[in-house]
């Protein structure tokens, strides 16, 4: 919301109407990409606090899946003995590697959300800068 307030106070974006519309677009953009990220982090925290066994089971299942897929690839796709040291570590401790997979996947998703938000913020700024330039050009032509 601070971004939306700052957007309304910026003087480089033409008329008050244009600045208000820009602030509104920034607020929608912040909500569109910020709310799902906060909800996912909050839901994970709540599940972790209320049902830690569920997170442990999920992490273990993911770790077993990673190990199984890796073992299949090592045996069928690549040459025999390829990556067996790492695979044995994953298969011996699936919960640890599954948790790392969950954290890594969540981090990648969060970075993706933040990147989309930043990209759209730039597009919003560009749009309203162009509108302000057209407003300024029309004032020069009319006067």
Tab-separated table of N, CA, C and O in Angstrom, residues 32-116:
chain	number	residue	atom	x	y	z
A	32	UNK	N	-2.548	-8.271	-6.197
A	32	UNK	CA	-2.604	-9.431	-7.086
A	32	UNK	C	-1.436	-10.387	-6.852
A	32	UNK	O	-1.604	-11.594	-6.890
A	33	UNK	N	-0.251	-9.844	-6.622
A	33	UNK	CA	0.922	-10.703	-6.456
A	33	UNK	C	1.365	-10.841	-5.009
A	33	UNK	O	2.061	-11.794	-4.675
A	34	UNK	N	0.979	-9.931	-4.153
A	34	UNK	CA	1.375	-10.020	-2.750
A	34	UNK	C	0.469	-10.914	-1.923
A	34	UNK	O	0.936	-11.665	-1.070
A	35	UNK	N	-0.834	-10.872	-2.193
A	35	UNK	CA	-1.786	-11.654	-1.397
A	35	UNK	C	-1.561	-13.159	-1.518
A	35	UNK	O	-1.532	-13.847	-0.496
A	36	UNK	N	-1.379	-13.709	-2.726
A	36	UNK	CA	-1.126	-15.152	-2.793
A	36	UNK	C	0.166	-15.560	-2.091
A	36	UNK	O	0.212	-16.618	-1.450
A	37	UNK	N	1.187	-14.729	-2.185
A	37	UNK	CA	2.454	-15.052	-1.524
A	37	UNK	C	2.273	-15.054	-0.010
A	37	UNK	O	2.714	-15.981	0.678
A	38	UNK	N	1.609	-14.032	0.516
A	38	UNK	CA	1.370	-13.988	1.959
A	38	UNK	C	0.465	-15.133	2.410
A	38	UNK	O	0.674	-15.715	3.472
A	39	UNK	N	-0.540	-15.458	1.601
A	39	UNK	CA	-1.436	-16.557	1.956
A	39	UNK	C	-0.691	-17.886	1.979
A	39	UNK	O	-0.899	-18.705	2.888
A	40	UNK	N	0.175	-18.106	1.006
A	40	UNK	CA	0.929	-19.371	0.962
A	40	UNK	C	1.884	-19.482	2.145
A	40	UNK	O	1.979	-20.534	2.787
A	41	UNK	N	2.566	-18.390	2.458
A	41	UNK	CA	3.487	-18.400	3.599
A	41	UNK	C	2.707	-18.596	4.900
A	41	UNK	O	3.093	-19.381	5.764
A	42	UNK	N	1.587	-17.897	5.032
A	42	UNK	CA	0.764	-18.025	6.229
A	42	UNK	C	0.183	-19.422	6.385
A	42	UNK	O	0.185	-19.987	7.480
A	43	UNK	N	-0.312	-19.994	5.277
A	43	UNK	CA	-0.883	-21.345	5.338
A	43	UNK	C	0.176	-22.365	5.717
A	43	UNK	O	-0.080	-23.272	6.523
A	44	UNK	N	1.372	-22.209	5.168
A	44	UNK	CA	2.459	-23.127	5.525
A	44	UNK	C	2.803	-23.001	6.999
A	44	UNK	O	3.029	-24.007	7.682
A	45	UNK	N	2.831	-21.784	7.502
A	45	UNK	CA	3.106	-21.574	8.928
A	45	UNK	C	2.044	-22.164	9.819
A	45	UNK	O	2.348	-22.791	10.837
A	46	UNK	N	0.784	-21.992	9.433
A	46	UNK	CA	-0.317	-22.537	10.234
A	46	UNK	C	-0.281	-24.063	10.232
A	46	UNK	O	-0.404	-24.706	11.280
A	47	UNK	N	-0.085	-24.641	9.040
A	47	UNK	CA	-0.013	-26.106	8.958
A	47	UNK	C	1.190	-26.614	9.751
A	47	UNK	O	1.104	-27.620	10.455
A	48	UNK	N	2.307	-25.914	9.653
A	48	UNK	CA	3.498	-26.320	10.399
A	48	UNK	C	3.286	-26.246	11.901
A	48	UNK	O	3.801	-27.075	12.655
A	49	UNK	N	2.518	-25.249	12.344
A	49	UNK	CA	2.279	-25.110	13.780
A	49	UNK	C	1.233	-26.101	14.288
A	49	UNK	O	1.386	-26.675	15.365
A	50	UNK	N	0.168	-26.291	13.518
A	50	UNK	CA	-0.927	-27.146	13.973
A	50	UNK	C	-0.717	-28.629	13.662
A	50	UNK	O	-1.117	-29.475	14.438
A	51	UNK	N	-0.145	-28.907	12.502
A	51	UNK	CA	0.037	-30.309	12.082
A	51	UNK	C	1.440	-30.502	11.508
A	51	UNK	O	1.607	-30.660	10.293
A	52	UNK	N	2.444	-30.492	12.358
A	52	UNK	CA	3.812	-30.656	11.843
A	52	UNK	C	4.032	-32.015	11.191
A	52	UNK	O	4.873	-32.148	10.315
A	53	UNK	N	3.256	-33.028	11.596
A	53	UNK	CA	3.390	-34.349	10.990
A	53	UNK	C	3.023	-34.325	9.512
A	53	UNK	O	3.599	-35.052	8.711
A	54	UNK	N	2.055	-33.483	9.156
A	54	UNK	CA	1.647	-33.379	7.754
A	54	UNK	C	2.796	-32.855	6.891
A	54	UNK	O	3.052	-33.377	5.801
A	55	UNK	N	3.494	-31.829	7.382
A	55	UNK	CA	4.651	-31.318	6.636
A	55	UNK	C	5.752	-32.367	6.546
A	55	UNK	O	6.396	-32.513	5.502
A	56	UNK	N	5.958	-33.108	7.614
A	56	UNK	CA	6.989	-34.155	7.612
A	56	UNK	C	6.633	-35.246	6.607
A	56	UNK	O	7.490	-35.692	5.840
A	57	UNK	N	5.364	-35.664	6.595
A	57	UNK	CA	4.931	-36.696	5.649
A	57	UNK	C	5.056	-36.200	4.211
A	57	UNK	O	5.486	-36.943	3.325
A	58	UNK	N	4.681	-34.953	3.971
A	58	UNK	CA	4.787	-34.382	2.630
A	58	UNK	C	6.242	-34.323	2.191
A	58	UNK	O	6.574	-34.686	1.059
A	59	UNK	N	7.112	-33.844	3.073
A	59	UNK	CA	8.531	-33.763	2.743
A	59	UNK	C	9.110	-35.144	2.469
A	59	UNK	O	9.892	-35.325	1.526
A	60	UNK	N	8.724	-36.131	3.258
A	60	UNK	CA	9.209	-37.504	3.056
A	60	UNK	C	8.718	-38.057	1.719
A	60	UNK	O	9.481	-38.684	0.983
A	61	UNK	N	7.457	-37.808	1.399
A	61	UNK	CA	6.917	-38.291	0.124
A	61	UNK	C	7.644	-37.640	-1.051
A	61	UNK	O	7.965	-38.313	-2.039
A	62	UNK	N	7.907	-36.358	-0.949
A	62	UNK	CA	8.635	-35.672	-2.024
A	62	UNK	C	10.053	-36.224	-2.129
A	62	UNK	O	10.559	-36.458	-3.231
A	63	UNK	N	10.703	-36.425	-1.002
A	63	UNK	CA	12.053	-36.984	-1.015
A	63	UNK	C	12.087	-38.373	-1.638
A	63	UNK	O	12.983	-38.694	-2.422
A	64	UNK	N	11.102	-39.220	-1.302
A	64	UNK	CA	11.038	-40.561	-1.897
A	64	UNK	C	10.799	-40.460	-3.398
A	64	UNK	O	11.379	-41.216	-4.178
A	65	UNK	N	9.942	-39.529	-3.802
A	65	UNK	CA	9.683	-39.332	-5.233
A	65	UNK	C	10.930	-38.885	-5.975
A	65	UNK	O	11.234	-39.386	-7.066
A	66	UNK	N	11.657	-37.946	-5.394
A	66	UNK	CA	12.910	-37.480	-6.009
A	66	UNK	C	13.888	-38.642	-6.129
A	66	UNK	O	14.522	-38.841	-7.168
A	67	UNK	N	14.011	-39.427	-5.065
A	67	UNK	CA	14.924	-40.572	-5.084
A	67	UNK	C	14.520	-41.615	-6.104
A	67	UNK	O	15.365	-42.162	-6.819
A	68	UNK	N	13.225	-41.901	-6.207
A	68	UNK	CA	12.744	-42.904	-7.149
A	68	UNK	C	12.972	-42.457	-8.585
A	68	UNK	O	13.455	-43.238	-9.420
A	69	UNK	N	12.629	-41.224	-8.877
A	69	UNK	CA	12.845	-40.700	-10.232
A	69	UNK	C	14.342	-40.671	-10.549
A	69	UNK	O	14.761	-41.054	-11.650
A	70	UNK	N	15.143	-40.243	-9.598
A	70	UNK	CA	16.587	-40.215	-9.813
A	70	UNK	C	17.160	-41.593	-10.035
A	70	UNK	O	18.024	-41.795	-10.898
A	71	UNK	N	16.673	-42.566	-9.282
A	71	UNK	CA	17.147	-43.944	-9.435
A	71	UNK	C	16.761	-44.489	-10.806
A	71	UNK	O	17.564	-45.128	-11.486
A	72	UNK	N	15.536	-44.205	-11.229
A	72	UNK	CA	15.087	-44.640	-12.558
A	72	UNK	C	15.959	-44.029	-13.647
A	72	UNK	O	16.406	-44.722	-14.564
A	73	UNK	N	16.206	-42.728	-13.551
A	73	UNK	CA	17.036	-42.061	-14.554
A	73	UNK	C	18.453	-42.615	-14.560
A	73	UNK	O	19.047	-42.797	-15.630
A	74	UNK	N	18.986	-42.869	-13.374
A	74	UNK	CA	20.352	-43.385	-13.288
A	74	UNK	C	20.459	-44.781	-13.892
A	74	UNK	O	21.456	-45.103	-14.531
A	75	UNK	N	19.431	-45.602	-13.698
A	75	UNK	CA	19.498	-46.978	-14.183
A	75	UNK	C	19.103	-47.100	-15.654
A	75	UNK	O	19.719	-47.857	-16.399
A	76	UNK	N	18.086	-46.387	-16.071
A	76	UNK	CA	17.530	-46.593	-17.410
A	76	UNK	C	18.044	-45.597	-18.444
A	76	UNK	O	18.229	-45.944	-19.599
A	77	UNK	N	18.228	-44.355	-18.046
A	77	UNK	CA	18.578	-43.320	-19.012
A	77	UNK	C	20.089	-43.134	-19.094
A	77	UNK	O	20.667	-43.137	-20.178
A	78	UNK	N	20.719	-42.968	-17.946
A	78	UNK	CA	22.160	-42.756	-17.920
A	78	UNK	C	22.868	-44.091	-17.731
A	78	UNK	O	22.238	-45.134	-17.596
A	79	UNK	N	24.180	-44.053	-17.719
A	79	UNK	CA	24.932	-45.299	-17.543
A	79	UNK	C	24.792	-45.827	-16.116
A	79	UNK	O	24.452	-45.086	-15.192
A	80	UNK	N	25.054	-47.071	-15.939
A	80	UNK	CA	24.961	-47.695	-14.618
A	80	UNK	C	25.918	-47.030	-13.642
A	80	UNK	O	27.045	-46.695	-13.986
A	81	UNK	N	25.450	-46.819	-12.446
A	81	UNK	CA	26.291	-46.242	-11.406
A	81	UNK	C	26.356	-44.728	-11.426
A	81	UNK	O	27.035	-44.121	-10.616
A	82	UNK	N	25.623	-44.089	-12.332
A	82	UNK	CA	25.650	-42.627	-12.432
A	82	UNK	C	24.926	-42.013	-11.239
A	82	UNK	O	23.756	-42.273	-11.008
A	83	UNK	N	25.598	-41.206	-10.457
A	83	UNK	CA	24.990	-40.478	-9.355
A	83	UNK	C	24.489	-41.334	-8.215
A	83	UNK	O	23.622	-40.907	-7.463
A	84	UNK	N	24.998	-42.537	-8.069
A	84	UNK	CA	24.479	-43.428	-7.037
A	84	UNK	C	24.793	-42.932	-5.631
A	84	UNK	O	24.045	-43.204	-4.700
A	85	UNK	N	25.894	-42.230	-5.456
A	85	UNK	CA	26.222	-41.706	-4.131
A	85	UNK	C	25.171	-40.719	-3.644
A	85	UNK	O	24.672	-40.818	-2.521
A	86	UNK	N	24.823	-39.780	-4.495
A	86	UNK	CA	23.803	-38.787	-4.139
A	86	UNK	C	22.439	-39.462	-3.983
A	86	UNK	O	21.686	-39.150	-3.062
A	87	UNK	N	22.120	-40.370	-4.890
A	87	UNK	CA	20.821	-41.044	-4.816
A	87	UNK	C	20.681	-41.857	-3.538
A	87	UNK	O	19.605	-41.901	-2.947
A	88	UNK	N	21.745	-42.503	-3.121
A	88	UNK	CA	21.651	-43.273	-1.882
A	88	UNK	C	21.425	-42.352	-0.687
A	88	UNK	O	20.690	-42.697	0.238
A	89	UNK	N	22.024	-41.157	-0.726
A	89	UNK	CA	21.784	-40.188	0.350
A	89	UNK	C	20.318	-39.758	0.359
A	89	UNK	O	19.700	-39.638	1.420
A	90	UNK	N	19.762	-39.484	-0.823
A	90	UNK	CA	18.365	-39.069	-0.914
A	90	UNK	C	17.442	-40.191	-0.441
A	90	UNK	O	16.516	-39.964	0.330
A	91	UNK	N	17.706	-41.409	-0.888
A	91	UNK	CA	16.830	-42.529	-0.516
A	91	UNK	C	16.970	-42.897	0.961
A	91	UNK	O	16.020	-43.366	1.570
A	92	UNK	N	18.142	-42.693	1.550
A	92	UNK	CA	18.335	-43.000	2.966
A	92	UNK	C	17.699	-41.956	3.883
A	92	UNK	O	17.354	-42.257	5.012
A	93	UNK	N	17.588	-40.724	3.407
A	93	UNK	CA	17.023	-39.660	4.235
A	93	UNK	C	16.045	-38.834	3.396
A	93	UNK	O	16.315	-37.672	3.080
A	94	UNK	N	14.896	-39.408	3.009
A	94	UNK	CA	13.988	-38.689	2.114
A	94	UNK	C	13.353	-37.455	2.733
A	94	UNK	O	13.052	-36.492	2.031
A	95	UNK	N	13.150	-37.446	4.052
A	95	UNK	CA	12.512	-36.288	4.687
A	95	UNK	C	13.351	-35.036	4.554
A	95	UNK	O	12.844	-33.953	4.262
A	96	UNK	N	14.642	-35.166	4.762
A	96	UNK	CA	15.543	-34.005	4.686
A	96	UNK	C	15.589	-33.439	3.266
A	96	UNK	O	15.457	-32.241	3.065
A	97	UNK	N	15.746	-34.312	2.271
A	97	UNK	CA	15.823	-33.837	0.896
A	97	UNK	C	14.459	-33.386	0.376
A	97	UNK	O	14.368	-32.472	-0.443
A	98	UNK	N	13.389	-34.007	0.871
A	98	UNK	CA	12.046	-33.553	0.506
A	98	UNK	C	11.759	-32.176	1.060
A	98	UNK	O	11.162	-31.327	0.393
A	99	UNK	N	12.201	-31.917	2.297
A	99	UNK	CA	12.030	-30.585	2.885
A	99	UNK	C	12.824	-29.555	2.090
A	99	UNK	O	12.343	-28.443	1.838
A	100	UNK	N	14.033	-29.940	1.678
A	100	UNK	CA	14.832	-29.026	0.849
A	100	UNK	C	14.129	-28.760	-0.473
A	100	UNK	O	14.131	-27.628	-0.972
A	101	UNK	N	13.490	-29.801	-1.030
A	101	UNK	CA	12.730	-29.621	-2.267
A	101	UNK	C	11.538	-28.706	-2.071
A	101	UNK	O	11.240	-27.858	-2.925
A	102	UNK	N	10.844	-28.858	-0.944
A	102	UNK	CA	9.708	-27.971	-0.644
A	102	UNK	C	10.154	-26.526	-0.495
A	102	UNK	O	9.542	-25.609	-1.043
A	103	UNK	N	11.226	-26.324	0.250
A	103	UNK	CA	11.731	-24.962	0.461
A	103	UNK	C	12.211	-24.371	-0.861
A	103	UNK	O	11.918	-23.212	-1.183
A	104	UNK	N	12.937	-25.163	-1.638
A	104	UNK	CA	13.430	-24.680	-2.932
A	104	UNK	C	12.302	-24.344	-3.887
A	104	UNK	O	12.321	-23.301	-4.547
A	105	UNK	N	11.306	-25.216	-3.956
A	105	UNK	CA	10.160	-24.948	-4.823
A	105	UNK	C	9.394	-23.712	-4.383
A	105	UNK	O	8.972	-22.901	-5.204
A	106	UNK	N	9.218	-23.575	-3.074
A	106	UNK	CA	8.534	-22.386	-2.556
A	106	UNK	C	9.317	-21.112	-2.834
A	106	UNK	O	8.735	-20.081	-3.184
A	107	UNK	N	10.625	-21.187	-2.706
A	107	UNK	CA	11.454	-20.008	-2.973
A	107	UNK	C	11.387	-19.614	-4.443
A	107	UNK	O	11.290	-18.426	-4.770
A	108	UNK	N	11.418	-20.608	-5.324
A	108	UNK	CA	11.323	-20.313	-6.756
A	108	UNK	C	9.971	-19.685	-7.081
A	108	UNK	O	9.879	-18.712	-7.834
A	109	UNK	N	8.895	-20.220	-6.495
A	109	UNK	CA	7.562	-19.658	-6.739
A	109	UNK	C	7.476	-18.222	-6.233
A	109	UNK	O	6.925	-17.345	-6.899
A	110	UNK	N	8.031	-17.974	-5.033
A	110	UNK	CA	7.993	-16.628	-4.458
A	110	UNK	C	8.786	-15.641	-5.314
A	110	UNK	O	8.327	-14.522	-5.571
A	111	UNK	N	9.950	-16.046	-5.781
A	111	UNK	CA	10.749	-15.184	-6.658
A	111	UNK	C	9.991	-14.898	-7.948
A	111	UNK	O	9.993	-13.768	-8.452
A	112	UNK	N	9.295	-15.896	-8.477
A	112	UNK	CA	8.495	-15.708	-9.681
A	112	UNK	C	7.383	-14.689	-9.437
A	112	UNK	O	7.159	-13.795	-10.275
A	113	UNK	N	6.692	-14.797	-8.305
A	113	UNK	CA	5.629	-13.844	-7.979
A	113	UNK	C	6.177	-12.418	-7.867
A	113	UNK	O	5.591	-11.470	-8.378
A	114	UNK	N	7.299	-12.280	-7.169
A	114	UNK	CA	7.888	-10.954	-6.995
A	114	UNK	C	8.383	-10.384	-8.317
A	114	UNK	O	8.291	-9.172	-8.556
A	115	UNK	N	8.881	-11.237	-9.193
A	115	UNK	CA	9.336	-10.779	-10.506
A	115	UNK	C	8.161	-10.289	-11.347
A	115	UNK	O	8.258	-9.261	-12.028
A	116	UNK	N	7.058	-11.031	-11.304
A	116	UNK	CA	5.855	-10.599	-12.040
A	116	UNK	C	5.359	-9.258	-11.517
A	116	UNK	O	4.975	-8.378	-12.292
